[in-house]
Each structure stands twice: as C-alpha cells, then as structure tokens.
mmCIF file of C-alpha atoms in Angstrom:
data_model
loop_
_atom_site.group_PDB
_atom_site.id
_atom_site.type_symbol
_atom_site.label_atom_id
_atom_site.label_comp_id
_atom_site.label_asym_id
_atom_site.label_seq_id
_atom_site.Cartn_x
_atom_site.Cartn_y
_atom_site.Cartn_z
ATOM 1 C CA MET A 11 213.479 123.189 67.797
ATOM 2 C CA ARG A 12 212.715 119.534 68.559
ATOM 3 C CA CYS A 13 212.777 118.213 72.122
ATOM 4 C CA GLU A 14 215.578 115.740 71.401
ATOM 5 C CA THR A 15 217.958 118.574 70.320
ATOM 6 C CA ALA A 16 216.867 120.749 73.378
ATOM 7 C CA ARG A 17 217.510 117.908 75.835
ATOM 8 C CA GLU A 18 220.918 117.172 74.225
ATOM 9 C CA ALA A 19 221.836 120.847 74.583
ATOM 10 C CA LEU A 20 220.547 120.886 78.216
ATOM 11 C CA SER A 21 222.601 117.706 79.032
ATOM 12 C CA ALA A 22 225.712 119.475 77.574
ATOM 13 C CA ARG A 23 225.024 122.626 79.609
ATOM 14 C CA ILE A 24 224.778 120.618 82.847
ATOM 15 C CA ASP A 25 228.070 118.860 82.087
ATOM 16 C CA GLY A 26 229.789 122.074 81.106
ATOM 17 C CA GLU A 27 230.225 121.181 77.508
ATOM 18 C CA PRO A 28 229.581 123.257 74.399
ATOM 19 C CA GLU A 29 225.916 123.141 73.325
ATOM 20 C CA PRO A 30 225.052 121.903 69.903
ATOM 21 C CA VAL A 31 222.778 124.888 69.359
ATOM 22 C CA PRO A 32 222.806 128.609 70.563
ATOM 23 C CA PRO A 33 221.859 128.795 74.244
ATOM 24 C CA GLU A 34 219.243 131.524 73.455
ATOM 25 C CA THR A 35 217.430 128.975 71.121
ATOM 26 C CA THR A 36 217.420 126.386 73.987
ATOM 27 C CA ASP A 37 216.122 128.933 76.433
ATOM 28 C CA ARG A 38 213.171 129.889 74.193
ATOM 29 C CA HIS A 39 212.285 126.277 73.828
ATOM 30 C CA LEU A 40 212.262 125.898 77.634
ATOM 31 C CA THR A 41 209.573 128.541 78.000
ATOM 32 C CA THR A 42 207.207 126.820 75.813
ATOM 33 C CA CYS A 43 207.954 123.092 76.552
ATOM 34 C CA ALA A 44 206.879 121.695 80.039
ATOM 35 C CA GLY A 45 208.443 118.267 79.339
ATOM 36 C CA CYS A 46 211.908 119.781 78.576
ATOM 37 C CA ARG A 47 211.531 122.000 81.743
ATOM 38 C CA SER A 48 210.828 118.870 83.855
ATOM 39 C CA TYR A 49 213.669 116.971 82.170
ATOM 40 C CA TYR A 50 216.146 119.883 82.862
ATOM 41 C CA ALA A 51 215.021 120.108 86.554
ATOM 42 C CA ASN A 52 215.323 116.400 87.168
ATOM 43 C CA ALA A 53 218.742 116.246 85.426
ATOM 44 C CA GLN A 54 220.029 119.090 87.632
ATOM 45 C CA ARG A 55 218.649 117.257 90.762
ATOM 46 C CA LEU A 56 220.403 114.161 89.655
ATOM 47 C CA ARG A 57 223.530 115.937 88.915
ATOM 48 C CA ARG A 58 223.688 117.436 92.449
ATOM 49 C CA ARG A 59 222.937 114.087 94.014
ATOM 50 C CA MET A 60 225.819 112.465 92.275
ATOM 51 C CA THR A 61 228.327 115.180 92.956
ATOM 52 C CA VAL A 62 227.360 116.466 96.382
ATOM 53 C CA ARG A 63 226.987 113.892 99.082
ATOM 54 C CA SER A 64 226.468 114.155 102.799
ATOM 55 C CA ALA A 65 229.498 113.526 104.995
ATOM 56 C CA PRO A 66 229.558 110.011 106.468
ATOM 57 C CA ASP A 67 228.997 109.623 110.224
ATOM 58 C CA VAL A 68 232.198 109.602 112.141
ATOM 59 C CA PRO A 69 232.352 108.048 115.709
ATOM 60 C CA ASP A 70 233.511 110.255 118.484
ATOM 61 C CA LEU A 71 236.918 108.991 119.471
ATOM 62 C CA THR A 72 237.658 111.832 121.963
ATOM 63 C CA GLU A 73 237.657 109.696 125.055
ATOM 64 C CA VAL A 74 239.656 106.842 123.367
ATOM 65 C CA LEU A 75 242.310 109.224 122.303
ATOM 66 C CA LEU A 76 242.490 111.029 125.636
ATOM 67 C CA ASP A 77 242.989 107.676 127.408
ATOM 68 C CA ARG A 78 245.925 106.998 125.225
ATOM 69 C CA ILE A 79 247.719 110.281 125.854
ATOM 70 C CA PRO A 80 250.734 109.725 128.218
ATOM 71 C CA ALA A 81 250.484 110.929 131.760
ATOM 72 C CA PRO A 82 251.728 114.516 132.379
ATOM 73 C CA THR A 83 255.419 114.667 132.988
ATOM 74 C CA GLY A 84 254.778 116.245 136.376
ATOM 75 C CA GLU A 85 253.809 112.909 137.748
ATOM 76 C CA ARG A 86 257.276 111.545 137.095
ATOM 77 C CA TRP A 87 259.177 114.456 138.707
ATOM 78 C CA GLY A 88 259.375 112.747 142.187
ATOM 79 C CA THR A 89 261.906 110.132 141.053
ATOM 80 C CA ARG A 90 263.865 112.706 138.993
ATOM 81 C CA ILE A 91 264.135 115.031 141.975
ATOM 82 C CA ALA A 92 265.324 112.028 144.136
ATOM 83 C CA LEU A 93 267.878 111.247 141.453
ATOM 84 C CA ALA A 94 269.055 114.877 141.452
ATOM 85 C CA LEU A 95 269.475 114.891 145.206
ATOM 86 C CA VAL A 96 271.642 111.667 145.007
ATOM 87 C CA ALA A 97 273.753 113.374 142.294
ATOM 88 C CA ILE A 98 274.227 116.529 144.490
ATOM 89 C CA ALA A 99 275.231 114.153 147.388
ATOM 90 C CA GLN A 100 277.690 112.430 145.160
ATOM 91 C CA LEU A 101 279.119 115.766 144.105
ATOM 92 C CA THR A 102 279.440 116.849 147.686
ATOM 93 C CA LEU A 103 281.345 113.550 148.419
ATOM 94 C CA SER A 104 283.766 114.305 145.632
ATOM 95 C CA ALA A 105 284.172 117.902 146.785
ATOM 96 C CA ALA A 106 284.898 116.632 150.374
ATOM 97 C CA GLN A 107 287.438 114.340 149.117
ATOM 98 C CA LEU A 108 289.050 117.109 147.007
ATOM 99 C CA PHE A 109 289.415 119.400 150.078
ATOM 100 C CA GLY A 110 291.208 116.836 152.136
ATOM 101 C CA VAL A 111 288.430 114.827 153.987
ATOM 102 C CA ALA A 112 289.658 111.285 154.999
ATOM 103 C CA THR A 113 288.945 108.807 152.262
ATOM 104 C CA GLY A 114 288.889 105.774 154.591
ATOM 105 C CA MET A 115 291.669 103.831 152.950
ATOM 106 C CA PRO A 116 294.079 102.778 155.745
ATOM 107 C CA GLY A 117 297.440 101.525 155.272
ATOM 108 C CA MET A 118 298.458 103.910 152.489
ATOM 109 C CA SER A 119 300.536 107.041 152.577
ATOM 110 C CA GLY A 120 302.443 109.457 150.442
ATOM 111 C CA ALA A 121 302.006 110.151 146.764
ATOM 112 C CA MET A 122 299.942 107.021 146.136
ATOM 113 C CA VAL A 123 297.256 108.138 148.571
ATOM 114 C CA GLY A 124 297.055 111.455 146.858
ATOM 115 C CA HIS A 125 296.777 109.996 143.405
ATOM 116 C CA LEU A 126 294.099 107.480 144.435
ATOM 117 C CA SER A 127 292.313 110.287 146.225
ATOM 118 C CA HIS A 128 292.247 112.238 142.937
ATOM 119 C CA GLU A 129 291.045 109.266 141.026
ATOM 120 C CA THR A 130 288.127 108.550 143.374
ATOM 121 C CA THR A 131 287.383 112.288 143.456
ATOM 122 C CA ALA A 132 287.159 112.533 139.688
ATOM 123 C CA TRP A 133 285.138 109.344 139.441
ATOM 124 C CA ASN A 134 282.633 110.427 142.135
ATOM 125 C CA ALA A 135 282.221 113.856 140.429
ATOM 126 C CA ALA A 136 281.653 112.122 137.125
ATOM 127 C CA ILE A 137 279.008 109.885 138.587
ATOM 128 C CA GLY A 138 277.472 112.850 140.240
ATOM 129 C CA LEU A 139 277.330 114.934 136.991
ATOM 130 C CA GLY A 140 276.028 112.004 135.043
ATOM 131 C CA LEU A 141 273.141 111.328 137.509
ATOM 132 C CA LEU A 142 272.306 114.941 137.472
ATOM 133 C CA TRP A 143 272.111 115.120 133.737
ATOM 134 C CA ALA A 144 269.946 111.971 133.660
ATOM 135 C CA ALA A 145 267.586 113.774 136.101
ATOM 136 C CA LEU A 146 267.335 116.741 133.758
ATOM 137 C CA ARG A 147 267.306 114.672 130.637
ATOM 138 C CA PRO A 148 265.805 111.126 131.325
ATOM 139 C CA ARG A 149 266.808 109.920 127.834
ATOM 140 C CA ALA A 150 270.428 110.029 128.952
ATOM 141 C CA ALA A 151 269.697 107.418 131.722
ATOM 142 C CA ILE A 152 269.958 104.530 129.212
ATOM 143 C CA GLY A 153 273.513 105.364 128.263
ATOM 144 C CA GLN A 154 274.640 105.452 131.932
ATOM 145 C CA LEU A 155 273.101 102.151 132.996
ATOM 146 C CA PRO A 156 275.697 99.870 131.413
ATOM 147 C CA VAL A 157 278.573 101.709 132.846
ATOM 148 C CA LEU A 158 277.236 102.263 136.272
ATOM 149 C CA SER A 159 275.846 98.583 136.441
ATOM 150 C CA GLY A 160 279.325 97.198 135.639
ATOM 151 C CA PHE A 161 280.935 99.532 138.092
ATOM 152 C CA VAL A 162 278.622 98.656 140.981
ATOM 153 C CA LEU A 163 279.055 94.909 140.088
ATOM 154 C CA VAL A 164 282.822 95.001 140.312
ATOM 155 C CA LEU A 165 282.814 97.261 143.240
ATOM 156 C CA ALA A 166 280.543 94.880 145.196
ATOM 157 C CA ALA A 167 282.927 91.965 144.470
ATOM 158 C CA LEU A 168 286.101 94.015 145.432
ATOM 159 C CA SER A 169 284.365 95.489 148.601
ATOM 160 C CA THR A 170 283.398 92.099 149.851
ATOM 161 C CA ALA A 171 287.073 90.985 149.456
ATOM 162 C CA ASP A 172 288.196 94.133 151.297
ATOM 163 C CA VAL A 173 285.810 93.586 154.100
ATOM 164 C CA VAL A 174 286.947 90.088 154.611
ATOM 165 C CA SER A 175 290.634 91.238 154.648
ATOM 166 C CA GLY A 176 289.866 94.358 156.872
ATOM 167 C CA ALA A 177 291.252 96.613 154.191
ATOM 168 C CA VAL A 178 288.257 99.032 154.114
ATOM 169 C CA THR A 179 286.448 100.985 156.868
ATOM 170 C CA ALA A 180 282.661 101.124 157.379
ATOM 171 C CA GLY A 181 282.577 104.790 156.559
ATOM 172 C CA ARG A 182 284.119 104.049 153.147
ATOM 173 C CA LEU A 183 281.549 101.294 152.490
ATOM 174 C CA ALA A 184 278.728 103.576 153.405
ATOM 175 C CA SER A 185 279.812 106.066 150.926
ATOM 176 C CA HIS A 186 279.091 103.550 148.092
ATOM 177 C CA GLY A 187 275.410 103.673 149.151
ATOM 178 C CA LEU A 188 275.047 106.818 146.965
ATOM 179 C CA VAL A 189 276.123 104.875 143.950
ATOM 180 C CA LEU A 190 273.651 102.154 144.632
ATOM 181 C CA ALA A 191 270.835 104.539 145.148
ATOM 182 C CA GLY A 192 271.759 106.455 141.903
ATOM 183 C CA LEU A 193 271.790 103.092 139.975
ATOM 184 C CA ALA A 194 268.298 102.136 141.294
ATOM 185 C CA LEU A 195 266.909 105.507 140.445
ATOM 186 C CA LEU A 196 268.308 105.455 137.095
ATOM 187 C CA PHE A 197 266.493 102.243 136.283
ATOM 188 C CA VAL A 198 263.187 103.718 137.763
ATOM 189 C CA VAL A 199 263.661 106.968 135.721
ATOM 190 C CA ARG A 200 264.421 105.140 132.439
ATOM 191 C CA ARG A 201 261.518 102.762 132.898
ATOM 192 C CA ARG A 202 258.984 105.514 133.578
ATOM 193 C CA HIS A 203 260.421 107.715 130.783
ATOM 194 C CA THR A 204 260.214 104.854 128.379
ATOM 195 C CA ALA A 205 256.586 103.945 129.487
ATOM 196 C CA GLY A 206 255.588 107.683 128.911
ATOM 197 C CA ASP A 207 256.988 107.635 125.423
ATOM 198 C CA GLY A 208 254.386 105.308 123.830
ATOM 199 C CA HIS A 209 252.689 107.008 120.832
ATOM 200 C CA PRO A 210 248.940 107.044 121.024
ATOM 201 C CA GLY A 211 247.009 105.683 118.130
ATOM 202 C CA THR A 212 249.581 102.974 117.402
ATOM 203 C CA ALA A 213 248.711 99.238 117.324
ATOM 204 C CA ASP A 214 251.090 98.623 120.208
ATOM 205 C CA SER A 215 249.072 101.019 122.422
ATOM 206 C CA LEU A 216 245.717 99.316 121.885
ATOM 207 C CA ARG A 217 243.993 97.737 124.894
ATOM 208 C CA PRO A 218 242.445 94.170 124.809
ATOM 209 C CA GLY A 219 239.263 94.324 122.766
ATOM 210 C CA GLU A 220 240.092 97.426 120.714
ATOM 211 C CA HIS A 221 240.910 97.314 117.043
ATOM 212 C CA VAL A 222 242.143 99.668 114.332
ATOM 213 C CA ASP A 223 240.829 99.758 110.812
ATOM 214 C CA ALA A 224 242.860 97.815 108.293
ATOM 215 C CA GLY A 225 243.322 100.881 106.191
ATOM 216 C CA SER A 226 245.002 102.980 108.821
ATOM 217 C CA SER A 227 248.710 103.291 109.336
ATOM 218 C CA ALA A 228 248.461 101.751 112.856
ATOM 219 C CA ALA A 229 247.330 98.388 111.400
ATOM 220 C CA GLU A 230 250.492 98.085 109.124
ATOM 221 C CA PRO A 231 252.917 95.564 110.214
ATOM 222 C CA ALA A 232 256.062 96.778 111.983
ATOM 223 C CA ALA A 233 258.287 95.334 109.451
ATOM 224 C CA GLU A 234 256.436 97.305 106.634
ATOM 225 C CA ARG A 235 256.765 100.512 108.578
ATOM 226 C CA HIS A 236 260.331 100.172 109.293
ATOM 227 C CA ARG A 237 261.523 98.649 106.031
ATOM 228 C CA PRO A 238 264.272 100.663 104.391
ATOM 229 C CA GLN A 239 263.584 102.412 101.192
ATOM 230 C CA ARG A 240 265.504 101.089 98.255
ATOM 231 C CA ARG A 241 267.617 103.682 96.373
ATOM 232 C CA ARG A 242 267.056 103.652 92.660
ATOM 233 C CA ARG A 243 270.178 102.762 90.661
ATOM 234 C CA ARG A 244 271.117 104.895 87.641
ATOM 235 C CA PRO A 245 271.410 103.108 84.355
ATOM 236 C CA THR A 246 274.838 101.914 83.728
ATOM 237 C CA GLY A 247 274.689 102.424 79.923
ATOM 238 C CA HIS A 248 273.469 106.066 80.029
ATOM 239 C CA ARG A 249 275.724 108.442 78.159
ATOM 240 C CA ARG A 250 275.343 112.153 77.647
ATOM 241 C CA ALA A 251 274.359 113.061 74.165
ATOM 242 C CA ALA A 252 276.848 114.919 72.101
#
C-alpha cells in the first residue's frame, strides 16, 4: 500500500467516513510505516484541538447579582402592619356606628339620621376592608389610591365648609383622621412595594458605571421587548383541494 492511499484512508477514518481500502490493510501499513503513524497521530491531535476547546473564562458576578436582589419583604412589614391597624380601627368605627354610637351629626333626627348613619357605616366598613386587603396584598393599594384620594379631597372641602357653619362636631372631624392616615400609608406601601418589584439583571436596574453586554436581553430597547407580535394572515386565495 502506498502512503498516499493509507493517509487518505486514515483521514476518512478520523472524519468517520468510509475508508477507500479495507481497515485491516491500513492497520498493517501503519505497523510498518513510521511516517504514516506520525501523520495519524498529528491528525488525531489536530482533530481534538478543533473539536474540543477549553471553556472561556467567565467573570464572577455573584456579588453584582446579590446586590440587585430586592430587599427581603420582612423589611417592609412595618408599614403594612401600621396600615392593618388603621384598617382595624376603621372597622371598629363602623361597628360602633352600627351599634348606635353617636355619629356627631347635630340638627338631624328621625329616619334621615338612621339612613345617613347606615351610609357612613357601610362606607367606613368598606374603607377598612380595603385598607386591610391592601395591607395583606400590597398590589391592591394602587387600585384604592384614586378612589380614596378623591374621597379625602372632597371630604376636606366639605368639612371645611361644615366647620365654618358649625354643622359638625370636633369628634366627628377627629374620626376622619383614620382615613387620612390610611391614605398616607397606602402611598407608602405602594411605593415600597413598587420599589421592591425591580427585576435584577435588567438595564433599568443598573447602577452608574455598570454596563450589560450588547448581546444580552437586558440591553435590548424597551420598545423591542414590548413590541406586539404580528399575527400571520392566512392566504385569501387558499381553497381546499377537491
């Protein structure tokens, strides 16, 4: 066997292709030809070098990722507990009105007083339940803020007019302090909950001086990430074959 034929067969063997001659013939030639043995060894070494590469060095990002993890939820329980206490106080106020405690609305009597008492009782109970739910589920705070903010704004204007005309007592005005406290705590709970929802690893969570590789998903523009996918339209001229 000539060396050219043997080396062609060895090259096919390394590539996993059929050899042009029987393998036994090539093996017998290798036992007698030092040049072909050296060629075969070098070819195998080159093959391994091209197919098996060492893993690239990866920087240790443990500290960076740990710094971007939101703070434990336990650190935000103080405000939520305070909101729950205000909610319980608001529910207590509605229960007191329900069982006949004076509402502080002078100058009214009869069925009208009873109906207004029921309205305020229901409203105070609704506020208390809403605040309690926001304390348990902070995501619900954002839905209550517009309603409660509007109520406090209108209530402040009407209460000012009632104070000027003497149509409201100091005790009645003091009961509105729970609503004001609940509104303030709603803002705090919502803000802290939103701040704790940041997703680590996104471009928005990077600190000054940090960067993200251009090939990562964090570097993609927000418009590209949130762009709606277009639905493919079916061909209008398509007909089922007979």
